């Protein structure tokens, strides 16, 4: 939620100052974006330094004695860990969907709807949807299971985007309303994604007898960074395919292409996410409960 809030500060504030009406058309002022990027880059460095120097590590783990696993052995173990590989794939697809929506909002609102201020409202709506998802997901996940809730919410996001594609609202605020529903569905998986990793850690211990939290978290975190980078590249490629440029941004065909990308690509990504979670990821509620029971017995036996 902290990361989402930080993103909203930028997402709401930047469009209000970065765009300017030129001959009645919303136009991005590059120098303003560059200045904002510089300011937030400096703030990021300061925050990293504060985090490093002010955080106290209270739990100290003694280094295990004896021969340690090599990096190659750790990677081999990870590759054969179905739950880890599948949740990494799911998270990358989720990030592609999330960042495609975010990236395309920077084009749909100013170019298709000619209303950059609506982008700020949309980003604020995103925060509200994520907060609502955070409130709803815990009781739902407890009752139905984290994976099951994520699958249903992903399917809901597919339906929302397909309906949006068919309706093609002329009113920008109707589009914002659909985006709220889409962010609510996306927020369900986003909120439990790290909790799913604890299930992966438990499953790994049940299968191998070893606790591999460090390896699992490191690979998962690194894969998410790859997903974020891939999203930027994907958005750029899609814009190139429809012929988007500063000269063509007001062309009706290009504008229709922008709208199509903003709804059809996320719909495809959400569909793929649901398939991965249901058919590939093995830790549905029944298996998670079985693993928890196995580990409780193991702890009780002092192992």
CSV table of N, CA and C in Angstrom, one decimal, residues 34-48:
chain,number,residue,atom,x,y,z
A,34,UNK,N,10.8,16.1,-17.4
A,34,UNK,CA,12.3,15.9,-17.1
A,34,UNK,C,12.6,16.5,-15.7
A,35,UNK,N,12.0,17.7,-15.4
A,35,UNK,CA,12.3,18.3,-14.1
A,35,UNK,C,11.7,17.4,-13.0
A,36,UNK,N,10.4,16.9,-13.2
A,36,UNK,CA,9.8,16.1,-12.2
A,36,UNK,C,10.6,14.8,-12.0
A,37,UNK,N,11.1,14.2,-13.1
A,37,UNK,CA,11.8,13.0,-13.0
A,37,UNK,C,13.1,13.2,-12.1
A,38,UNK,N,13.8,14.3,-12.4
A,38,UNK,CA,15.0,14.7,-11.6
A,38,UNK,C,14.7,14.8,-10.2
A,39,UNK,N,13.6,15.5,-9.8
A,39,UNK,CA,13.3,15.8,-8.4
A,39,UNK,C,13.0,14.4,-7.7
A,40,UNK,N,12.2,13.6,-8.3
A,40,UNK,CA,11.8,12.3,-7.7
A,40,UNK,C,13.0,11.3,-7.6
A,41,UNK,N,13.9,11.5,-8.6
A,41,UNK,CA,15.1,10.6,-8.5
A,41,UNK,C,16.0,10.9,-7.3
A,42,UNK,N,16.1,12.2,-7.1
A,42,UNK,CA,16.9,12.7,-5.9
A,42,UNK,C,16.2,12.2,-4.6
A,43,UNK,N,14.9,12.4,-4.6
A,43,UNK,CA,14.1,12.0,-3.4
A,43,UNK,C,14.3,10.4,-3.2
A,44,UNK,N,14.3,9.7,-4.3
A,44,UNK,CA,14.4,8.2,-4.2
A,44,UNK,C,15.8,7.9,-3.5
A,45,UNK,N,16.8,8.5,-4.0
A,45,UNK,CA,18.2,8.2,-3.4
A,45,UNK,C,18.2,8.6,-1.9
A,46,UNK,N,17.6,9.7,-1.5
A,46,UNK,CA,17.5,10.1,-0.1
A,46,UNK,C,16.8,9.1,0.7
A,47,UNK,N,15.7,8.6,0.1
A,47,UNK,CA,14.8,7.6,0.9
A,47,UNK,C,15.6,6.3,1.0
A,48,UNK,N,16.3,5.9,0.0
A,48,UNK,CA,17.1,4.6,0.1
A,48,UNK,C,18.2,4.8,1.2
